[in-house]
Short mmCIF file of C-alpha atoms and ligand atoms in Angstrom, two decimals:
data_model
loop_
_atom_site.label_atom_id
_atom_site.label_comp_id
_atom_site.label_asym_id
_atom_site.label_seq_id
_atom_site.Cartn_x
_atom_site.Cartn_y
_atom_site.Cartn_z
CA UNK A 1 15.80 27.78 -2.24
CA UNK A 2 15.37 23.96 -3.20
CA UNK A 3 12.25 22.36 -3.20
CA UNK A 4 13.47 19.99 -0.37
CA UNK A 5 14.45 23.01 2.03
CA UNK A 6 11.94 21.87 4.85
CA UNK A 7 12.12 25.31 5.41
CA UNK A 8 10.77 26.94 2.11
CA UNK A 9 7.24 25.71 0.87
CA UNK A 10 5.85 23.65 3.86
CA UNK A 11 2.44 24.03 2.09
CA UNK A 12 0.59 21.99 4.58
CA UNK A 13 2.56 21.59 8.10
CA UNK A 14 2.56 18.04 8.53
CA UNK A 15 1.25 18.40 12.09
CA UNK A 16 -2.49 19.05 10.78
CA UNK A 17 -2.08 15.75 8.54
CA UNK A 18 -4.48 13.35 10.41
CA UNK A 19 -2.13 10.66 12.09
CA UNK A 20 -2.81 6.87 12.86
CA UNK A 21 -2.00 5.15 16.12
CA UNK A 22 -0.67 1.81 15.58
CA UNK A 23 -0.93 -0.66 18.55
CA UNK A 24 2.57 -0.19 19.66
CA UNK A 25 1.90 3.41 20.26
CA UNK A 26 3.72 4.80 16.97
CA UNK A 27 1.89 7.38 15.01
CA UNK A 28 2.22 7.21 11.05
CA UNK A 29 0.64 10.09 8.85
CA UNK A 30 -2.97 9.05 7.53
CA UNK A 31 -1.76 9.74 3.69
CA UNK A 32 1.14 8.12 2.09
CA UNK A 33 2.72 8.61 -1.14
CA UNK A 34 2.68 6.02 -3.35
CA UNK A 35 5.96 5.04 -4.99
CA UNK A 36 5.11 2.38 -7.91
CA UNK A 37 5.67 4.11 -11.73
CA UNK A 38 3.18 1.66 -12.88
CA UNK A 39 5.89 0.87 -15.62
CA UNK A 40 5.38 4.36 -17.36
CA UNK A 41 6.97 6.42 -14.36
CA UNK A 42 10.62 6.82 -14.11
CA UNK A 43 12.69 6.29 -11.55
CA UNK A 44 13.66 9.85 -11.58
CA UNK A 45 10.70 11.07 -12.10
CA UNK A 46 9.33 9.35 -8.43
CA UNK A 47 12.31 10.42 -6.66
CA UNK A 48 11.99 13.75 -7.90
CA UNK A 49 8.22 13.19 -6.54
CA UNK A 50 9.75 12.10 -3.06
CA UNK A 51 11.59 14.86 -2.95
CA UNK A 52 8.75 17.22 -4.26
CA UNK A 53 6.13 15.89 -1.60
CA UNK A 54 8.78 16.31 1.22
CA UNK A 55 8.73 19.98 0.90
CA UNK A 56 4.76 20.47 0.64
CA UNK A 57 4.39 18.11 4.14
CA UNK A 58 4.40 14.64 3.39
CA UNK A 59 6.07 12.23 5.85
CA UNK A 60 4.82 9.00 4.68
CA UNK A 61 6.28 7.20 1.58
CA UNK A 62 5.37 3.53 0.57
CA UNK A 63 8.14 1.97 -1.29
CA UNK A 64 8.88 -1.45 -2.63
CA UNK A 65 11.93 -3.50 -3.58
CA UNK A 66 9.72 -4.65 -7.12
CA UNK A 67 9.52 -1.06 -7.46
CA UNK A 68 12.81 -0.88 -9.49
CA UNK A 69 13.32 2.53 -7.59
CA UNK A 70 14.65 2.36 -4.14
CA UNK A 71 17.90 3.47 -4.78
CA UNK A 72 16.47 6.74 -6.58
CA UNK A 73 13.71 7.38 -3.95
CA UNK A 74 16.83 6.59 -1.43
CA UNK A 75 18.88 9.36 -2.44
CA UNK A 76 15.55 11.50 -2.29
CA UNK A 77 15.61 10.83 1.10
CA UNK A 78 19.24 11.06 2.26
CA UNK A 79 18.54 14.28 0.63
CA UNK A 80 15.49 14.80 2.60
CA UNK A 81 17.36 14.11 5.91
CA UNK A 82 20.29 16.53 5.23
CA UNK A 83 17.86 18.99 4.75
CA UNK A 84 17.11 19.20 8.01
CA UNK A 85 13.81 16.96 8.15
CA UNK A 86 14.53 14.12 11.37
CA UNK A 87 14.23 11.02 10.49
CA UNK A 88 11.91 9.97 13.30
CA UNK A 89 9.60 12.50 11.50
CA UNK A 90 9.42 10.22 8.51
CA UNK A 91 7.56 7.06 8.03
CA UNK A 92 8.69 4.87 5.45
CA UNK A 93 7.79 1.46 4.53
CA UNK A 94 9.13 -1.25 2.31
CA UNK A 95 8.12 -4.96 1.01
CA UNK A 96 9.35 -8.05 1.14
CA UNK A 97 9.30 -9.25 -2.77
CA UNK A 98 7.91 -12.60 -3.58
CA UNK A 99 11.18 -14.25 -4.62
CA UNK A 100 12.21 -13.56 -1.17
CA UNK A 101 10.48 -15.78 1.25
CA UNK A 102 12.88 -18.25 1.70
CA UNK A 103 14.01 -17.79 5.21
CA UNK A 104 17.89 -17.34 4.42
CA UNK A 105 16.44 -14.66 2.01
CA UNK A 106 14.18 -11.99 4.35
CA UNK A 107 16.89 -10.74 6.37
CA UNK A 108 19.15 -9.85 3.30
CA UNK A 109 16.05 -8.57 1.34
CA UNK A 110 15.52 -5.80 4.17
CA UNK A 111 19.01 -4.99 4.24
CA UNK A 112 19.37 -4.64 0.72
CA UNK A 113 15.87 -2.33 0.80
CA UNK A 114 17.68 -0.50 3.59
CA UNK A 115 20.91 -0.12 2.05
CA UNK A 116 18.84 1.41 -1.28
CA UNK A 117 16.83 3.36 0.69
CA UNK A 118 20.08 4.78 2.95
CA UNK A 119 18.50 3.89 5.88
CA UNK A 120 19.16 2.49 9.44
CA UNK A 121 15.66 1.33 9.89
CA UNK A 122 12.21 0.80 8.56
CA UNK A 123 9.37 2.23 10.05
CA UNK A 124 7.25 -0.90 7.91
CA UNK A 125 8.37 -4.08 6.65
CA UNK A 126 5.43 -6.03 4.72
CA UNK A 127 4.99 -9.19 2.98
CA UNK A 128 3.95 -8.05 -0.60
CA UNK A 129 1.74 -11.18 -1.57
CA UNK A 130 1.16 -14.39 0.36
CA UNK A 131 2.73 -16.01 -2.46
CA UNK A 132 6.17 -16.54 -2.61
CA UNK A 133 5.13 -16.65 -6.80
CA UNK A 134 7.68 -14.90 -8.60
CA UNK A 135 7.43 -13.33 -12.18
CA UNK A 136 9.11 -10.97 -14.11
CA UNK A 137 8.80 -7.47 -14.73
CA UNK A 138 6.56 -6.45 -16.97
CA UNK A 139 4.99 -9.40 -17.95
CA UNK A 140 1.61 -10.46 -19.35
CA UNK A 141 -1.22 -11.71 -17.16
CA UNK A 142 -0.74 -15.07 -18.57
CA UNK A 143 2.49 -15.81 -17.44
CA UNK A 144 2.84 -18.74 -15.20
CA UNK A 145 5.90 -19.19 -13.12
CA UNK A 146 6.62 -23.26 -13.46
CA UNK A 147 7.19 -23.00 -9.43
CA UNK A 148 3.91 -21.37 -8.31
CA UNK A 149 2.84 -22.08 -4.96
CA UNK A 150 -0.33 -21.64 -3.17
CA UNK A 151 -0.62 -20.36 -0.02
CA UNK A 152 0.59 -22.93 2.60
CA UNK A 153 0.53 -21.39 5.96
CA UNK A 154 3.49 -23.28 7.37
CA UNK A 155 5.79 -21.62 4.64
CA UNK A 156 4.50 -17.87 5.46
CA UNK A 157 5.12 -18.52 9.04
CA UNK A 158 8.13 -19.33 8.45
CA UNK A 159 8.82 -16.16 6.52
CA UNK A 160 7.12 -14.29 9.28
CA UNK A 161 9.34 -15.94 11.83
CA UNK A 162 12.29 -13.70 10.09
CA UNK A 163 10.58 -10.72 10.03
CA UNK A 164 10.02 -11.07 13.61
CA UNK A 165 13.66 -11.46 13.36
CA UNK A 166 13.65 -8.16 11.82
CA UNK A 167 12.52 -6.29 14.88
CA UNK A 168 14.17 -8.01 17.16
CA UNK A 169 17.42 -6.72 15.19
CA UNK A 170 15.81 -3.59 15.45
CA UNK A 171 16.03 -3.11 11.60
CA UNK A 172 12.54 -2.69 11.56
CA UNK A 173 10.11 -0.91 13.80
CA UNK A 174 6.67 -2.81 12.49
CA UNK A 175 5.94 -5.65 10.25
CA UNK A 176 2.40 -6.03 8.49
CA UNK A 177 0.94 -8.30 5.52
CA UNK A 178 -0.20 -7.35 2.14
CA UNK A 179 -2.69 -8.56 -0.38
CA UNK A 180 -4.47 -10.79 3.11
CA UNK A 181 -7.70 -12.74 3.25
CA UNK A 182 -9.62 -12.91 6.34
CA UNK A 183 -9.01 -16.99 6.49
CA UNK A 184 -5.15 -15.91 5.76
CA UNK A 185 -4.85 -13.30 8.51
CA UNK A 186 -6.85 -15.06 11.03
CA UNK A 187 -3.96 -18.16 11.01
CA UNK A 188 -1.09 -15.33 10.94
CA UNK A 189 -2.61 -13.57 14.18
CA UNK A 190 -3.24 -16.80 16.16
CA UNK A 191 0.48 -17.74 15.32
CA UNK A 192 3.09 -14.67 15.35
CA UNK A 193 4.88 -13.85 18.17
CA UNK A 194 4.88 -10.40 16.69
CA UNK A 195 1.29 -9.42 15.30
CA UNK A 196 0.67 -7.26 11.79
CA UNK A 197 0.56 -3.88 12.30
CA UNK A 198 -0.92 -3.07 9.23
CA UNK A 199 -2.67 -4.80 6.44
CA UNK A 200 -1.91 -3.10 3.49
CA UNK A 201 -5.18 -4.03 0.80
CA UNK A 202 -6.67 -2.24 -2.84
CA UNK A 203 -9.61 0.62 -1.19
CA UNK A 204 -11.22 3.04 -2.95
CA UNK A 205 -14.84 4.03 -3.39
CA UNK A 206 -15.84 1.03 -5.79
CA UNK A 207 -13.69 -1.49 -3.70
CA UNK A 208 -14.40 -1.11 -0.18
CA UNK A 209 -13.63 -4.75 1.32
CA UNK A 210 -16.24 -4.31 4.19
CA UNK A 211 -15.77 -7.39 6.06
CA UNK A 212 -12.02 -7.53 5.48
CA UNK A 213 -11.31 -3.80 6.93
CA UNK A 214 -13.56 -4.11 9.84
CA UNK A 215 -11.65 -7.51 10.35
CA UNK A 216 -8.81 -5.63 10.05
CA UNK A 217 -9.71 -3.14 12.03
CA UNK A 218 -11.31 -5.27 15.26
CA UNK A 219 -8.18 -6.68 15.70
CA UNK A 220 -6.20 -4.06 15.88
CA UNK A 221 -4.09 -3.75 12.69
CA UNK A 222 -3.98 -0.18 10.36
CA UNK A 223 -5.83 -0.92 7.06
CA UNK A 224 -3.36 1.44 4.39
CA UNK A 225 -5.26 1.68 1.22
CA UNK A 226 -3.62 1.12 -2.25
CA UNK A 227 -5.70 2.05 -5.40
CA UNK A 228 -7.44 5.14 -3.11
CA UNK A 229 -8.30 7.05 -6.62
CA UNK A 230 -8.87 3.89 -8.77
CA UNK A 231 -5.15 3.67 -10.10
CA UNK A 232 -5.84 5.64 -13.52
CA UNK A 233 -2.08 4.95 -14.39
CA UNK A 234 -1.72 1.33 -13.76
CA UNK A 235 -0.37 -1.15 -15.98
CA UNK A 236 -2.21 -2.44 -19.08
CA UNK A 237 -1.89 -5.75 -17.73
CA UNK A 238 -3.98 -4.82 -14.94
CA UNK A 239 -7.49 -3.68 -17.03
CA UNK A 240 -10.11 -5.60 -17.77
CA UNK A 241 -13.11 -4.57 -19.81
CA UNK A 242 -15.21 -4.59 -16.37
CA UNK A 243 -13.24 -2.35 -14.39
CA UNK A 244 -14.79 1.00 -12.90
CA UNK A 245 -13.19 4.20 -12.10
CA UNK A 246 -13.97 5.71 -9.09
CA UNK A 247 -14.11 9.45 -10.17
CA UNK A 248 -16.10 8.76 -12.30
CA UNK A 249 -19.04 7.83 -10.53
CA UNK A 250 -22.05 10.14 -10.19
CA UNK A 251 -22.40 10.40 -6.66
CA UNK A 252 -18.65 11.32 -6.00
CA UNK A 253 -19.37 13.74 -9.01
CA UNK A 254 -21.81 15.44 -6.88
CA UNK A 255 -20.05 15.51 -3.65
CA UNK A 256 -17.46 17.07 -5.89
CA UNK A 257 -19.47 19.45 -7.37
CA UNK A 258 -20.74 20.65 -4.31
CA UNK A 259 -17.48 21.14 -2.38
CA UNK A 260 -15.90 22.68 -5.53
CA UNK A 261 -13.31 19.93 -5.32
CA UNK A 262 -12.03 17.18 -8.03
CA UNK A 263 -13.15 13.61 -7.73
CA UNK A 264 -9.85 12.29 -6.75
CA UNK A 265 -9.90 14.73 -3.68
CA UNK A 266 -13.70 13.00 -2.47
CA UNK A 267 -11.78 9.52 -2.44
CA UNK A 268 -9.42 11.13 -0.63
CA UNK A 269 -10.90 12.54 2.13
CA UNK A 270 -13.70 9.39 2.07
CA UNK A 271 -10.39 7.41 2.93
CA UNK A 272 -8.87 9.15 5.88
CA UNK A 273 -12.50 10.19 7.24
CA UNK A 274 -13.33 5.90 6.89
CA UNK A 275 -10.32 5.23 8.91
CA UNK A 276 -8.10 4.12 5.74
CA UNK A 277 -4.65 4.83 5.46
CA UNK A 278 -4.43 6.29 1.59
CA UNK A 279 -1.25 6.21 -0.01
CA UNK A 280 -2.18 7.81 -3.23
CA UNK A 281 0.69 7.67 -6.24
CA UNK A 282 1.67 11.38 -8.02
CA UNK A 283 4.39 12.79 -9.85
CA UNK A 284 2.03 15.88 -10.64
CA UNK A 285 -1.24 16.41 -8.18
CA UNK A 286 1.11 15.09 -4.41
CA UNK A 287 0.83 18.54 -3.19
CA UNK A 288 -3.92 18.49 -3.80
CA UNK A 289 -3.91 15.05 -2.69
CA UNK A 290 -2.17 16.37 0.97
CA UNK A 291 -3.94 19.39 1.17
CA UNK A 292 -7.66 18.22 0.68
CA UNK A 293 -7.23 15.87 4.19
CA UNK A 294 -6.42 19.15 6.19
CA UNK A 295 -9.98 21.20 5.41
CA UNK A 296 -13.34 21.00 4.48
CA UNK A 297 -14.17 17.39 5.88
CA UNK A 298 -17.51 15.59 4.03
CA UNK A 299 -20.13 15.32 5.66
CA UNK A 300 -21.70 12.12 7.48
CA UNK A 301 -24.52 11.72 4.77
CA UNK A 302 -21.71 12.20 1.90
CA UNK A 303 -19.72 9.53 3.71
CA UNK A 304 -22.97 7.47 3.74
CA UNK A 305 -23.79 8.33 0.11
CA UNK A 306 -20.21 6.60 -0.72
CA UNK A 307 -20.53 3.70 1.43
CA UNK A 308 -23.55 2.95 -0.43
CA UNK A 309 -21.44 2.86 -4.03
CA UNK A 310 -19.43 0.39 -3.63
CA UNK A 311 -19.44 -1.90 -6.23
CA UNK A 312 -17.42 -5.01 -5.22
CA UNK A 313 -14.64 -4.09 -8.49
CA UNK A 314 -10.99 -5.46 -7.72
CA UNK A 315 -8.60 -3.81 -10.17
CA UNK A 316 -5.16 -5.38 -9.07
CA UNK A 317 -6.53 -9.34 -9.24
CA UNK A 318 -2.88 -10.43 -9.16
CA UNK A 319 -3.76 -12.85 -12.12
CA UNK A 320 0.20 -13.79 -12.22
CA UNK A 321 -0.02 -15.30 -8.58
CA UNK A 322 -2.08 -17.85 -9.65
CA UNK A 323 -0.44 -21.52 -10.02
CA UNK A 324 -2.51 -24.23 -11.39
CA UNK A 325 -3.85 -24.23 -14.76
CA UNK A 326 -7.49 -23.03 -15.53
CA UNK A 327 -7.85 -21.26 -12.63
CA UNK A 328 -8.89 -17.61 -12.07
CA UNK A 329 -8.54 -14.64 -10.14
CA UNK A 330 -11.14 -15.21 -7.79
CA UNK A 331 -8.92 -18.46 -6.37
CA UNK A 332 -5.96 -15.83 -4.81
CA UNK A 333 -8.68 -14.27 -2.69
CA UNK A 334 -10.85 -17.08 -1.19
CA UNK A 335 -14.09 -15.75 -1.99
CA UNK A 336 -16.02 -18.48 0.20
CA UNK A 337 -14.59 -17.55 3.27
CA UNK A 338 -11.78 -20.46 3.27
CA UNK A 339 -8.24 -20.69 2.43
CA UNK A 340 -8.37 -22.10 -1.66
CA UNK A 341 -6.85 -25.37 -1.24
CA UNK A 342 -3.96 -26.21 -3.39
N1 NAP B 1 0.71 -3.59 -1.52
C1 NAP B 1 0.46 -3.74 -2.81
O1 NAP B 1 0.39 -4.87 -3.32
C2 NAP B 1 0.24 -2.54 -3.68
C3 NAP B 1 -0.43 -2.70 -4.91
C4 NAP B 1 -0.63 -1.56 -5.69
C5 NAP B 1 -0.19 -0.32 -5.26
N2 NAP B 1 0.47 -0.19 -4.06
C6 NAP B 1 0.93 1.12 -3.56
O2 NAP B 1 -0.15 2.04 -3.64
C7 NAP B 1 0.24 3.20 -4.37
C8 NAP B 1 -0.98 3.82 -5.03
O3 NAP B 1 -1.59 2.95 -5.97
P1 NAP B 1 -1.55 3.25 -7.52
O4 NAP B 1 -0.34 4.02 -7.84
O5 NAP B 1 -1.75 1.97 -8.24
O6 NAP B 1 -2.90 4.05 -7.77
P2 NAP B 1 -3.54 5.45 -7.36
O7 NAP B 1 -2.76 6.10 -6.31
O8 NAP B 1 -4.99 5.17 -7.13
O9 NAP B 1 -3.45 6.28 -8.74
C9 NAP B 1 -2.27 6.89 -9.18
C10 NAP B 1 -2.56 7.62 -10.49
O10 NAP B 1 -3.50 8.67 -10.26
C11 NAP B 1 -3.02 9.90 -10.79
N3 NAP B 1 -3.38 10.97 -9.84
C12 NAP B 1 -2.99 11.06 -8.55
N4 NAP B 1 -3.53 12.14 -7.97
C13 NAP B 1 -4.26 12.76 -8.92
C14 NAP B 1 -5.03 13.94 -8.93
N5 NAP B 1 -5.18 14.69 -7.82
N6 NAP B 1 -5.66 14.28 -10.08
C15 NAP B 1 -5.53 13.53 -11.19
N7 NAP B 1 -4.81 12.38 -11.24
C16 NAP B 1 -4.17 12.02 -10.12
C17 NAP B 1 -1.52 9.76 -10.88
O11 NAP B 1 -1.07 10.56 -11.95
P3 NAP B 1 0.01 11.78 -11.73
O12 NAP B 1 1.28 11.09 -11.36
O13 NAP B 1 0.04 12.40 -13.08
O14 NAP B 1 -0.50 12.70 -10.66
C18 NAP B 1 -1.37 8.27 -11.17
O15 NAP B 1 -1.46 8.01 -12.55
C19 NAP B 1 1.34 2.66 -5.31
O16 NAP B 1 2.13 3.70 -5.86
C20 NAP B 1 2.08 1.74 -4.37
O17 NAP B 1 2.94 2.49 -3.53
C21 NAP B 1 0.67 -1.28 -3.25
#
């Protein structure tokens, strides 16, 4: 039998996969698979993932038009779907890239996603950055684009105003934001007609964005977690000498030690037992990464003991967003609690 028979190797049933209730009533499965090769994966190689994580039980995929790899992971899941898997079971998501946020560009950016994907609809349509600050693949964290905006909220709504658009077509079943301050995401939800669903933002067990996910979470949007192991895989472009890893802290040691576990497994199950949605990337450990969310939960001092490690450490500072000269990082995410004026 093939690895995608839905029939042969359903190593977790996806029905003990904690779900998340959106505010429109949909459910989407607490842990996603990450679909970004970090410049090292193939194409192939994720859609062969896709495919892979189908059969063990996954539902949920996060995919991206900067990806490179939509039309791969699409034939993954045309595959998927012909296999006898419904498509209301899955739960896929795609972004809007950054190039796109003109508003004669949103609509045919989805489209084209969908088309990749072989898709009628999207269960997710995000805004990838709040920038519409385009640069190209693979590039160095230096690299300016000439026409780098800030973030002026008149210009996002009126990207937003077309992914409303998106619903309303039906092409879409949710939209959500990406990459979002507090200031940002406060003028978004007093102004859409059609609120986030989601805010899709870096969490692991040294990032944990406090403020911003119980922001998130008071007003009713899904926090999905990117970086829920510490992204050991991402680009080069994306270290710096201060970064931390998350497995390899001490107290997530322990914990492992003492559930016989691996490290990546703790973040894991710290996510979906937080209230995160983790979307953790694999070509070779998708099957451990579903599996550890369905037993042996930690318990409320271990979740404690992790809250209490958190040590403030962005990895994915988005350095190439930035767009005036001599500024840093810090400026894309508004560290004083106000929108960084232009
Ligand atoms: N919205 C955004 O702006 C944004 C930004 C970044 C990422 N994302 C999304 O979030 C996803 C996850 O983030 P990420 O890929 O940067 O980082 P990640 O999921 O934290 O880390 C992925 C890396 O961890 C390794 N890994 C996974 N499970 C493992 C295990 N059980 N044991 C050992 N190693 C393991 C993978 O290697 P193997 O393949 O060898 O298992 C891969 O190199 C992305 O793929 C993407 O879909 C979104």
């Amino acid at each position: 039998m093939s690895k995608s028979d839905p029939h042969h190797a359903v190593a977790i049933h996806p029905a003990t996969v904690p779900q998340r209730t959106l505010y429109t009533g949909a459910t989407m499965p607490a842990v996603g698979l990450g679909t970004f090769g970090s410049d090292h994966v193939t194409a192939a190689q994720v859609a062969e993932a896709v495919l892979g994580a189908a059969a063990v039980g996954y539902r949920h995929f996060d995919c991206a038009s900067v990806y490179g790899n939509e039309p791969e992971v699409g034939a993954s899941l045309q595959a998927i779907l012909r296999n006898g898997i419904k498509r209301q079971e899955l739960w896929i998501t795609s972004k809007l890239w950054n190039d796109k946020h003109a508003e004669g560009d949103v609509i045919a950016s989805c489209r084209k996603s969908l088309d990749d994907l072989r898709l009628d609809y999207l269960d997710l349509y995000l805004v990838h950055w709040p920038f519409p600050n385009f640069h190209p693949p693979h590039c160095d964290v230096t690299s300016r684009s000439p026409d780098a905006r800030p973030y002026i909220h008149e210009n996002y709504m009126k990207t937003w105003r077309k992914m409303e658009e998106l619903v309303d077509m039906g092409l879409v079943r949710h939209i959500g934001t990406s990459n979002m301050t507090i200031p940002k995401l406060k003028l978004v939800l007093r102004d859409a007609r059609i609120k986030p669903a989601v805010n899709e933002m870096e969490l692991h067990p040294h990032f944990q964005q406090p403020q911003l996910f119980k922001f998130v979470v008071d007003n009713g949007l899904q926090p999905i977690g990117y970086c829920p192991i510490g992204s050991p895989g991402r680009p080069e472009r994306d270290r710096t000498p201060e970064d931390t890893a998350p497995t390899d802290d001490p107290v997530i040691l322990k914990i492992a030690e003492d559930h016989q576990i691996t490290p990546v497994a703790v973040c894991i199950k710290w996510a979906v037992q937080r209230g995160q949605t983790p979307i953790p990337f694999s070509i070779h450990h998708y099957r451990e990464n579903l599996e550890c969310v369905t037993t042996d939960p930690l318990t409320d001092a271990e979740m404690r003991a992790i809250a209490a490690i958190d040590r403030n450490c962005r990895l994915i500072k988005g350095q190439v967003f930035l767009w005036k000269d001599g500024q840093t990082w810090e400026a894309l995410w508004d560290m004083n609690g106000e929108i960084t004026p232009p």
